[in-house]
């Protein structure tokens, strides 16, 4: 089912969480909330929207991370019901798209619920104080040709890193619904 994310609730505080990646390493949100902010995104392996933006997402997040903006990805889908999203398949997905950010398994779906994640992809851009400043889309290309795209997430996260505030105008992300138990 295709869903859109809600508008940004500016100032909403990022809930704490600790999750493991598919290799067993633990990551805690607050330890990644750097002085230039943090991007927390909800993605999965099987969603055609995530697959379509996978390489752009890898490139944009690589650039953000090189500028000191931290990135965590969370997979909250019920992978018992959707085996394509299993931790083993997450490992292959990481390799296929050359993701350099931690891609975490939300086994109990508790983080997805804490963040009120709606779809994949769902992007949450936080400033250094853990205040939400962006809840929009990756870019304006959607599922079409991306050769002349506007990298909205990249631009927003750079703005947040520099000013602590996100853009007032944001376009909702859209994608597949999260597969809840």
Coordinates of N, CA, C and O in Angstrom, one line a residue:
X1 N 0.8 -1.2 0.0 CA 0.0 0.0 0.0 C 0.9 1.2 0.0 O 1.8 1.4 0.8
X2 N 0.6 2.2 -0.9 CA 1.4 3.4 -1.0 C 0.9 4.4 0.0 O -0.3 4.7 0.2
X3 N 1.9 4.9 0.8 CA 1.5 5.9 1.8 C 2.5 7.1 1.7 O 3.6 7.0 1.3
X4 N 2.0 8.3 2.3 CA 2.8 9.5 2.4 C 3.1 9.7 3.9 O 2.3 9.4 4.7
X5 N 4.3 10.3 4.2 CA 4.6 10.6 5.5 C 3.9 11.9 6.0 O 3.5 12.7 5.1
X6 N 3.7 12.1 7.3 CA 3.1 13.3 7.8 C 4.0 14.5 7.6 O 5.2 14.3 7.4
X7 N 3.5 15.7 7.8 CA 4.4 16.9 7.8 C 5.3 16.9 9.0 O 5.0 16.2 10.0
X8 N 6.4 17.6 8.9 CA 7.4 17.7 10.0 C 6.8 18.3 11.2 O 6.2 19.4 11.2
X9 N 7.0 17.6 12.4 CA 6.6 18.2 13.7 C 7.9 18.8 14.3 O 8.6 18.2 15.1
X10 N 8.2 20.0 13.8 CA 9.4 20.7 14.2 C 9.6 20.7 15.7 O 8.7 21.0 16.5
X11 N 10.8 20.3 16.2 CA 11.2 20.3 17.6 C 10.9 19.0 18.3 O 11.3 18.8 19.5
X12 N 10.1 18.1 17.7 CA 9.8 16.8 18.3 C 11.2 16.1 18.6 O 12.1 16.1 17.8
X13 N 11.3 15.6 19.9 CA 12.6 15.0 20.3 C 12.7 13.5 19.9 O 11.8 12.7 20.1
X14 N 13.9 13.2 19.4 CA 14.2 11.8 19.0 C 14.2 10.9 20.1 O 15.0 11.1 21.1
X15 N 13.3 9.9 20.1 CA 13.4 8.8 21.2 C 14.7 8.0 21.1 O 15.2 7.7 20.0
X16 N 15.2 7.7 22.2 CA 16.4 6.8 22.3 C 16.1 5.4 21.9 O 15.0 4.9 22.1
X17 N 17.1 4.8 21.3 CA 17.0 3.3 21.0 C 18.3 2.7 20.8 O 19.3 3.5 20.5
X18 N 18.4 1.4 21.0 CA 19.6 0.7 20.7 C 19.1 -0.5 19.9 O 18.2 -1.3 20.3
X19 N 19.7 -0.7 18.8 CA 19.4 -1.9 17.9 C 20.7 -2.5 17.4 O 21.7 -1.8 17.3
X20 N 20.6 -3.7 16.9 CA 21.8 -4.4 16.3 C 21.6 -4.4 14.8 O 20.5 -4.4 14.2
X21 N 22.8 -4.4 14.1 CA 22.8 -4.5 12.7 C 22.7 -6.0 12.4 O 22.8 -6.9 13.3
X22 N 22.6 -6.5 11.1 CA 22.5 -7.9 10.8 C 23.7 -8.7 11.1 O 23.7 -9.9 11.1
X23 N 24.8 -8.0 11.5 CA 26.1 -8.7 11.8 C 26.2 -8.8 13.3 O 27.2 -9.4 13.8
X24 N 25.3 -8.3 14.1 CA 25.3 -8.4 15.5 C 25.9 -7.2 16.3 O 25.9 -7.3 17.5
X25 N 26.3 -6.2 15.6 CA 26.9 -5.0 16.3 C 25.8 -4.1 16.8 O 24.8 -3.8 16.0
X26 N 25.8 -3.6 18.0 CA 24.8 -2.7 18.6 C 25.1 -1.2 18.3 O 26.3 -0.8 18.3
X27 N 24.1 -0.5 18.1 CA 24.2 1.0 17.8 C 23.1 1.7 18.6 O 21.9 1.3 18.6
X28 N 23.5 2.8 19.3 CA 22.6 3.5 20.2 C 22.4 4.9 19.5 O 23.4 5.6 19.2
X29 N 21.2 5.3 19.4 CA 20.9 6.6 18.7 C 21.6 7.8 19.3 O 22.3 8.5 18.6
X30 N 21.6 7.9 20.6 CA 22.2 9.1 21.2 C 23.7 9.2 21.0 O 24.3 10.2 21.0
X31 N 24.4 8.0 20.8 CA 25.8 8.0 20.5 C 26.1 8.5 19.1 O 27.3 8.7 18.8
X32 N 25.1 8.5 18.3 CA 25.3 9.0 16.9 C 24.7 10.4 16.6 O 24.8 10.9 15.5
X33 N 24.1 11.0 17.7 CA 23.6 12.3 17.6 C 24.8 13.3 17.7 O 25.1 13.7 18.8
X34 N 25.5 13.6 16.6 CA 26.7 14.4 16.6 C 26.4 15.9 16.6 O 25.2 16.3 16.6
X35 N 27.4 16.6 16.6 CA 27.2 18.1 16.7 C 26.7 18.7 15.4 O 26.5 19.9 15.3
X36 N 26.6 17.9 14.3 CA 26.0 18.3 13.1 C 24.6 17.7 12.8 O 24.1 17.8 11.7
X37 N 24.2 16.9 13.7 CA 22.9 16.2 13.6 C 22.9 14.8 13.2 O 24.0 14.2 13.2
X38 N 21.7 14.2 13.0 CA 21.6 12.8 12.7 C 20.4 12.6 11.8 O 19.3 13.2 12.0
X39 N 20.6 11.8 10.8 CA 19.5 11.3 10.0 C 19.1 9.9 10.4 O 20.0 9.0 10.4
X40 N 17.9 9.7 10.8 CA 17.4 8.3 11.0 C 16.4 8.1 9.9 O 15.4 8.8 9.7
X41 N 16.6 7.0 9.2 CA 15.6 6.6 8.1 C 15.1 5.2 8.3 O 15.9 4.3 8.7
X42 N 13.9 5.0 7.9 CA 13.3 3.7 7.9 C 13.2 3.2 6.5 O 12.6 3.9 5.6
X43 N 13.9 2.1 6.2 CA 13.9 1.5 4.9 C 13.7 0.0 5.0 O 13.7 -0.5 6.1
X44 N 13.6 -0.6 3.9 CA 13.6 -2.1 3.9 C 14.2 -2.6 2.5 O 14.4 -1.8 1.6
X45 N 14.3 -3.9 2.4 CA 14.9 -4.5 1.2 C 14.0 -4.6 0.0 O 14.4 -4.6 -1.1
X46 N 12.7 -4.9 0.3 CA 11.8 -5.4 -0.8 C 11.1 -4.2 -1.4 O 10.5 -4.4 -2.5
X47 N 11.0 -3.1 -0.8 CA 10.2 -2.0 -1.3 C 10.7 -1.4 -2.6 O 11.9 -1.0 -2.7
X48 N 9.9 -1.3 -3.7 CA 10.3 -0.8 -5.0 C 10.8 0.6 -4.9 O 11.6 1.1 -5.6
X49 N 10.2 1.4 -3.9 CA 10.6 2.8 -3.8 C 12.0 2.9 -3.2 O 12.8 3.7 -3.7
X50 N 12.3 2.1 -2.2 CA 13.7 2.0 -1.7 C 14.7 1.5 -2.7 O 15.8 2.1 -2.9
X51 N 14.3 0.5 -3.4 CA 15.2 0.0 -4.5 C 15.5 1.0 -5.5 O 16.6 1.2 -6.0
X52 N 14.5 1.8 -5.9 CA 14.6 2.8 -6.9 C 15.6 3.9 -6.5 O 16.3 4.4 -7.3
X53 N 15.6 4.3 -5.2 CA 16.5 5.3 -4.7 C 17.8 4.8 -4.1 O 18.6 5.6 -3.7
X54 N 18.0 3.5 -4.1 CA 19.1 2.9 -3.3 C 20.4 3.5 -3.6 O 21.2 3.8 -2.7
X55 N 20.8 3.6 -4.9 CA 22.1 4.2 -5.2 C 22.2 5.7 -4.9 O 23.2 6.1 -4.4
X56 N 21.1 6.4 -5.1 CA 21.1 7.8 -4.8 C 21.2 8.0 -3.3 O 21.9 8.9 -2.8
X57 N 20.5 7.2 -2.5 CA 20.6 7.2 -1.1 C 22.0 6.9 -0.6 O 22.5 7.6 0.3
X58 N 22.6 5.9 -1.2 CA 24.0 5.6 -0.8 C 24.9 6.8 -1.0 O 25.8 7.1 -0.2
X59 N 24.8 7.4 -2.2 CA 25.7 8.6 -2.5 C 25.4 9.8 -1.6 O 26.3 10.4 -1.1
X60 N 24.1 10.1 -1.4 CA 23.8 11.2 -0.6 C 24.2 11.0 0.8 O 24.7 12.0 1.4
X61 N 24.0 9.9 1.4 CA 24.4 9.6 2.8 C 25.9 9.6 2.9 O 26.4 10.0 4.0
X62 N 26.6 9.1 1.9 CA 28.1 9.1 2.0 C 28.6 10.5 2.0 O 29.5 10.8 2.8
X63 N 28.0 11.4 1.3 CA 28.3 12.8 1.3 C 28.0 13.5 2.7 O 28.8 14.2 3.2
X64 N 26.8 13.2 3.2 CA 26.5 13.7 4.5 C 27.4 13.2 5.6 O 27.9 14.0 6.4
X65 N 27.8 12.0 5.6 CA 28.7 11.4 6.6 C 30.1 12.0 6.4 O 30.8 12.3 7.4
X66 N 30.5 12.3 5.2 CA 31.8 13.0 5.0 C 31.8 14.4 5.6 O 32.9 14.9 5.8
X67 N 30.7 15.0 5.7 CA 30.5 16.3 6.3 C 30.2 16.3 7.8 O 29.8 17.3 8.3
X68 N 30.3 15.1 8.4 CA 30.1 15.0 9.8 C 28.6 14.8 10.3 O 28.3 14.9 11.5
X69 N 27.7 14.6 9.4 CA 26.3 14.3 9.7 C 26.1 12.8 9.8 O 26.4 12.1 8.8
X70 N 25.7 12.3 10.9 CA 25.6 10.9 11.1 C 24.3 10.3 10.5 O 23.3 11.1 10.4
X71 N 24.3 9.0 10.2 CA 23.2 8.4 9.6 C 23.0 7.0 10.2 O 23.9 6.3 10.3
X72 N 21.7 6.7 10.5 CA 21.3 5.4 10.9 C 20.1 5.0 10.1 O 19.2 5.8 9.9
X73 N 20.0 3.7 9.6 CA 18.9 3.2 8.9 C 18.3 2.1 9.8 O 19.0 1.3 10.4
X74 N 16.9 2.0 9.8 CA 16.2 1.1 10.6 C 15.3 0.3 9.7 O 14.6 0.9 8.9
X75 N 15.2 -1.0 9.8 CA 14.3 -1.9 9.1 C 13.3 -2.4 10.1 O 13.7 -3.3 11.0
X76 N 12.1 -1.9 10.1 CA 11.1 -2.3 11.1 C 10.0 -3.3 10.6 O 9.2 -3.7 11.3
X77 N 10.1 -3.7 9.3 CA 9.1 -4.6 8.8 C 9.2 -6.0 9.5 O 10.3 -6.4 10.0
X78 N 8.1 -6.6 9.6 CA 8.0 -8.0 10.1 C 8.6 -8.9 9.1 O 7.9 -9.3 8.1
X79 N 9.8 -9.3 9.3 CA 10.5 -10.1 8.2 C 10.1 -11.6 8.3 O 10.4 -12.3 7.4
X80 N 9.3 -12.0 9.3 CA 8.8 -13.3 9.3 C 7.7 -13.4 8.2 O 7.6 -14.4 7.5
X81 N 6.9 -12.3 8.1 CA 5.9 -12.2 7.0 C 6.4 -11.8 5.7 O 5.9 -12.1 4.6
X82 N 7.6 -11.1 5.7 CA 8.2 -10.6 4.5 C 9.7 -11.1 4.5 O 10.6 -10.3 4.9
X83 N 9.9 -12.3 4.1 CA 11.3 -12.9 4.2 C 12.4 -12.1 3.5 O 13.5 -12.1 3.8
X84 N 12.0 -11.3 2.4 CA 12.9 -10.5 1.7 C 13.6 -9.5 2.6 O 14.7 -9.0 2.2
X85 N 13.0 -9.2 3.7 CA 13.5 -8.2 4.6 C 14.3 -8.8 5.8 O 14.7 -8.1 6.8
X86 N 14.6 -10.1 5.7 CA 15.3 -10.7 6.8 C 16.8 -10.2 7.0 O 17.3 -9.6 6.1
X87 N 17.3 -10.4 8.2 CA 18.7 -9.9 8.4 C 19.7 -10.4 7.4 O 20.6 -9.7 6.9
X88 N 19.6 -11.7 6.9 CA 20.5 -12.2 5.9 C 20.3 -11.4 4.6 O 21.3 -11.1 3.9
X89 N 19.1 -11.1 4.3 CA 18.9 -10.4 3.0 C 19.3 -8.9 3.2 O 19.7 -8.2 2.2
X90 N 19.3 -8.4 4.4 CA 19.8 -7.0 4.7 C 21.3 -7.0 4.4 O 21.7 -6.0 3.8
X91 N 22.0 -8.0 4.7 CA 23.4 -8.0 4.4 C 23.7 -7.9 2.9 O 24.5 -7.2 2.5
X92 N 22.9 -8.7 2.1 CA 23.0 -8.6 0.7 C 22.6 -7.2 0.1 O 23.3 -6.7 -0.8
X93 N 21.6 -6.6 0.7 CA 21.1 -5.3 0.3 C 22.2 -4.2 0.6 O 22.4 -3.3 -0.2
X94 N 22.8 -4.3 1.7 CA 23.9 -3.4 2.1 C 25.0 -3.5 1.0 O 25.5 -2.4 0.6
X95 N 25.4 -4.7 0.7 CA 26.4 -4.9 -0.3 C 26.0 -4.4 -1.7 O 26.8 -3.7 -2.4
X96 N 24.8 -4.7 -2.1 CA 24.3 -4.3 -3.4 C 24.3 -2.8 -3.7 O 24.7 -2.4 -4.7
X97 N 24.0 -2.1 -2.6 CA 23.9 -0.6 -2.8 C 25.1 0.1 -2.1 O 25.1 1.4 -2.2
X98 N 26.0 -0.6 -1.6 CA 27.2 0.0 -1.0 C 26.9 1.0 0.1 O 27.5 2.0 0.2
X99 N 26.0 0.6 1.0 CA 25.6 1.4 2.1 C 26.8 1.5 3.1 O 27.4 0.4 3.4
X100 N 27.1 2.7 3.5 CA 28.2 2.8 4.5 C 27.6 3.2 5.9 O 28.4 3.2 6.9
X101 N 26.3 3.4 6.0 CA 25.7 3.7 7.3 C 25.3 2.4 7.9 O 25.0 1.4 7.2
X102 N 25.1 2.4 9.3 CA 24.6 1.2 9.9 C 23.1 1.0 9.5 O 22.3 1.9 9.5
X103 N 22.8 -0.2 9.2 CA 21.4 -0.6 8.8 C 20.9 -1.6 9.8 O 21.5 -2.7 9.9
X104 N 20.0 -1.2 10.7 CA 19.6 -1.9 11.9 C 18.3 -2.6 11.8 O 17.4 -2.2 11.2
X105 N 18.3 -3.7 12.6 CA 17.1 -4.6 12.6 C 16.2 -4.2 13.8 O 16.7 -4.3 14.9
X106 N 15.0 -3.8 13.5 CA 14.0 -3.5 14.6 C 13.2 -4.7 14.8 O 12.0 -4.7 14.4
X107 N 13.7 -5.7 15.4 CA 13.1 -7.0 15.6 C 11.7 -6.9 16.2 O 10.8 -7.6 15.8
X108 N 11.6 -6.1 17.2 CA 10.3 -6.0 18.0 C 9.4 -4.9 17.4 O 8.3 -4.7 17.9
X109 N 9.9 -4.2 16.4 CA 9.1 -3.1 15.7 C 8.9 -1.9 16.7 O 8.1 -1.0 16.4
X110 N 9.6 -1.9 17.8 CA 9.3 -0.9 18.8 C 9.9 0.5 18.4 O 9.3 1.5 18.7
X111 N 11.0 0.5 17.6 CA 11.5 1.8 17.2 C 10.7 2.4 16.1 O 10.4 3.6 16.1
X112 N 10.2 1.6 15.2 CA 9.3 2.1 14.2 C 8.0 2.7 14.8 O 7.5 3.7 14.4
X113 N 7.5 2.1 15.9 CA 6.3 2.6 16.5 C 6.7 3.9 17.3 O 5.9 4.8 17.3
X114 N 7.8 3.9 18.0 CA 8.3 5.1 18.7 C 8.3 6.3 17.8 O 8.0 7.4 18.2
X115 N 8.8 6.1 16.6 CA 9.0 7.2 15.7 C 7.8 7.4 14.9 O 7.8 8.4 14.1
X116 N 6.8 6.6 15.0 CA 5.6 6.7 14.2 C 5.9 6.6 12.7 O 5.4 7.4 11.9
X117 N 6.9 5.7 12.4 CA 7.3 5.5 11.0 C 6.1 5.0 10.2 O 5.3 4.2 10.7
X118 N 5.9 5.5 9.0 CA 4.7 5.2 8.2 C 5.1 4.3 7.0 O 4.3 3.4 6.7
X119 N 6.1 4.7 6.3 CA 6.4 4.0 5.1 C 7.9 3.8 4.9 O 8.7 4.3 5.7
X120 N 8.3 3.1 3.9 CA 9.7 3.0 3.5 C 9.8 3.6 2.1 O 9.1 3.2 1.2
X121 N 10.7 4.7 2.0 CA 11.5 5.3 3.0 C 10.8 6.3 3.8 O 9.9 7.0 3.3
X122 N 11.2 6.5 5.0 CA 10.7 7.5 5.9 C 11.9 8.2 6.6 O 12.6 7.5 7.2
X123 N 12.1 9.5 6.3 CA 13.3 10.2 6.8 C 13.0 11.1 7.9 O 12.1 11.9 7.9
X124 N 13.9 11.1 8.9 CA 13.8 11.9 10.1 C 15.1 12.6 10.3 O 16.1 12.0 10.6
X125 N 15.2 13.9 10.0 CA 16.4 14.7 10.2 C 16.4 15.5 11.5 O 15.6 16.4 11.7
X126 N 17.4 15.2 12.3 CA 17.5 15.8 13.6 C 18.7 16.8 13.7 O 19.7 16.5 13.2
X127 N 18.5 17.8 14.5 CA 19.6 18.7 14.7 C 20.5 18.1 15.9 O 20.1 17.1 16.4
X128 N 21.5 18.8 16.3 CA 22.5 18.3 17.3 C 21.8 18.1 18.6 O 22.3 17.4 19.5
X129 N 20.7 18.8 18.9 CA 19.9 18.7 20.1 C 18.9 17.6 20.1 O 18.1 17.4 21.0
X130 N 18.8 16.8 19.0 CA 17.8 15.7 18.8 C 16.4 16.2 18.5 O 15.5 15.5 18.8
X131 N 16.3 17.4 18.0 CA 15.0 18.0 17.6 C 14.8 17.8 16.1 O 15.6 18.1 15.3
X132 N 13.6 17.2 15.8 CA 13.2 17.0 14.4 C 13.1 18.3 13.6 O 12.5 19.2 14.0
X133 N 13.8 18.3 12.5 CA 13.8 19.5 11.6 C 13.5 19.1 10.1 O 13.3 20.0 9.3
X134 N 13.4 17.8 9.8 CA 13.1 17.4 8.5 C 12.4 16.1 8.5 O 12.8 15.1 9.1
X135 N 11.3 16.0 7.8 CA 10.5 14.8 7.6 C 10.0 14.9 6.1 O 8.8 15.0 6.0
X136 N 10.9 14.8 5.2 CA 10.5 14.9 3.8 C 11.0 13.7 3.0 O 11.3 12.7 3.5
X137 N 11.1 14.0 1.7 CA 11.6 13.0 0.8 C 13.0 13.1 0.4 O 13.7 14.1 0.7
X138 N 13.6 12.1 -0.3 CA 15.0 12.1 -0.7 C 15.2 13.2 -1.7 O 16.1 14.0 -1.6
X139 N 14.4 13.3 -2.7 CA 14.5 14.3 -3.8 C 13.2 14.4 -4.6 O 12.2 13.7 -4.2
X140 N 13.2 15.2 -5.6 CA 12.0 15.4 -6.4 C 11.9 14.4 -7.6 O 10.9 14.6 -8.3
X141 N 12.8 13.5 -7.7 CA 12.8 12.6 -8.9 C 11.7 11.5 -8.7 O 11.2 10.9 -9.7
X142 N 11.4 11.2 -7.5 CA 10.4 10.1 -7.2 C 10.9 8.8 -7.9 O 12.0 8.4 -7.8
X143 N 10.0 8.2 -8.6 CA 10.4 6.9 -9.3 C 10.8 7.2 -10.8 O 11.1 6.2 -11.5
X144 N 11.0 8.4 -11.1 CA 11.3 8.8 -12.5 C 12.8 9.0 -12.7 O 13.6 8.7 -11.8
X145 N 13.2 9.6 -13.8 CA 14.6 9.9 -14.2 C 15.1 10.8 -13.1 O 14.5 11.8 -12.8
X146 N 16.3 10.5 -12.6 CA 16.9 11.3 -11.6 C 18.0 12.2 -12.1 O 18.8 12.8 -11.3
X147 N 18.2 12.4 -13.4 CA 19.3 13.1 -13.9 C 19.3 14.6 -13.6 O 20.4 15.2 -13.5
X148 N 18.2 15.2 -13.3 CA 18.1 16.6 -13.0 C 17.4 16.8 -11.6 O 16.6 17.8 -11.5
X149 N 17.6 15.9 -10.7 CA 16.9 15.9 -9.5 C 17.4 17.1 -8.5 O 18.5 17.5 -8.6
X150 N 16.5 17.5 -7.6 CA 16.9 18.4 -6.5 C 17.0 17.5 -5.3 O 16.1 16.9 -4.8
X151 N 18.2 17.4 -4.7 CA 18.5 16.5 -3.6 C 18.0 17.2 -2.3 O 18.7 17.7 -1.5
X152 N 16.7 17.1 -2.0 CA 16.0 17.8 -0.9 C 16.5 17.3 0.4 O 16.8 18.1 1.3
X153 N 16.7 16.0 0.7 CA 17.2 15.5 1.9 C 18.6 16.0 2.2 O 18.9 16.5 3.3
X154 N 19.4 15.9 1.2 CA 20.8 16.3 1.3 C 20.9 17.8 1.7 O 21.6 18.2 2.6
X155 N 20.1 18.6 0.9 CA 20.1 20.1 1.2 C 19.6 20.4 2.6 O 20.1 21.3 3.3
X156 N 18.5 19.7 3.0 CA 17.9 19.9 4.3 C 18.9 19.6 5.4 O 19.1 20.3 6.4
X157 N 19.6 18.4 5.3 CA 20.5 18.0 6.4 C 21.7 18.9 6.4 O 22.2 19.2 7.5
X158 N 22.2 19.4 5.3 CA 23.3 20.4 5.3 C 22.8 21.7 6.0 O 23.5 22.3 6.8
X159 N 21.6 22.1 5.8 CA 21.0 23.3 6.4 C 20.9 23.1 7.9 O 21.3 24.0 8.7
X160 N 20.5 21.9 8.3 CA 20.3 21.6 9.7 C 21.7 21.6 10.4 O 21.8 22.1 11.5
X161 N 22.7 21.0 9.7 CA 24.1 21.0 10.3 C 24.6 22.4 10.5 O 25.3 22.7 11.5
X162 N 24.3 23.3 9.6 CA 24.8 24.7 9.6 C 24.0 25.6 10.6 O 24.6 26.5 11.3
X163 N 22.7 25.5 10.6 CA 21.8 26.4 11.3 C 21.1 25.8 12.5 O 20.5 26.6 13.3
X164 N 20.9 24.5 12.6 CA 20.1 23.9 13.6 C 18.7 23.8 13.2 O 17.8 23.2 13.9
X165 N 18.3 24.4 12.1 CA 16.9 24.4 11.6 C 16.8 23.8 10.2 O 17.7 23.9 9.4
X166 N 15.6 23.2 10.0 CA 15.4 22.6 8.7 C 14.5 23.6 7.8 O 14.0 24.6 8.3
X167 N 14.4 23.3 6.5 CA 13.6 24.1 5.7 C 12.1 24.1 6.1 O 11.6 23.0 6.5
X168 N 11.4 25.2 6.0 CA 10.0 25.3 6.3 C 9.1 24.6 5.3 O 8.1 24.0 5.6
X169 N 9.6 24.6 4.0 CA 8.8 23.9 2.9 C 9.4 22.5 2.8 O 10.6 22.4 2.5
X170 N 8.6 21.5 3.0 CA 9.1 20.1 2.8 C 8.0 19.3 2.1 O 6.8 19.5 2.3
X171 N 8.4 18.4 1.3 CA 7.5 17.5 0.5 C 7.5 16.1 1.2 O 8.6 15.6 1.4
X172 N 6.4 15.6 1.4 CA 6.3 14.2 2.1 C 7.0 13.2 1.3 O 7.0 13.2 0.0
X173 N 7.6 12.3 2.0 CA 8.2 11.1 1.4 C 7.0 10.1 1.1 O 6.0 10.2 1.8
X174 N 7.1 9.3 0.1 CA 6.1 8.3 -0.1 C 6.8 6.9 -0.4 O 7.9 6.8 -0.8
X175 N 6.0 5.9 0.0 CA 6.6 4.5 -0.2 C 5.6 3.5 0.3 O 4.5 3.7 0.5
X176 N 6.2 2.3 0.4 CA 5.4 1.1 0.9 C 5.1 1.2 2.4 O 6.0 1.7 3.1
X177 N 3.9 0.8 2.8 CA 3.6 0.8 4.2 C 4.6 -0.1 5.0 O 5.0 -1.1 4.4
X178 N 4.8 0.2 6.2 CA 5.6 -0.7 7.1 C 4.7 -1.9 7.4 O 3.5 -1.8 7.6
X179 N 5.3 -3.1 7.3 CA 4.6 -4.3 7.5 C 4.6 -4.7 9.0 O 5.6 -5.3 9.5
X180 N 3.5 -4.3 9.7 CA 3.4 -4.5 11.1 C 2.9 -5.9 11.4 O 2.2 -6.5 10.6
X181 N 3.2 -6.5 12.5 CA 2.7 -7.8 13.0 C 1.3 -7.6 13.3 O 0.8 -6.7 13.7

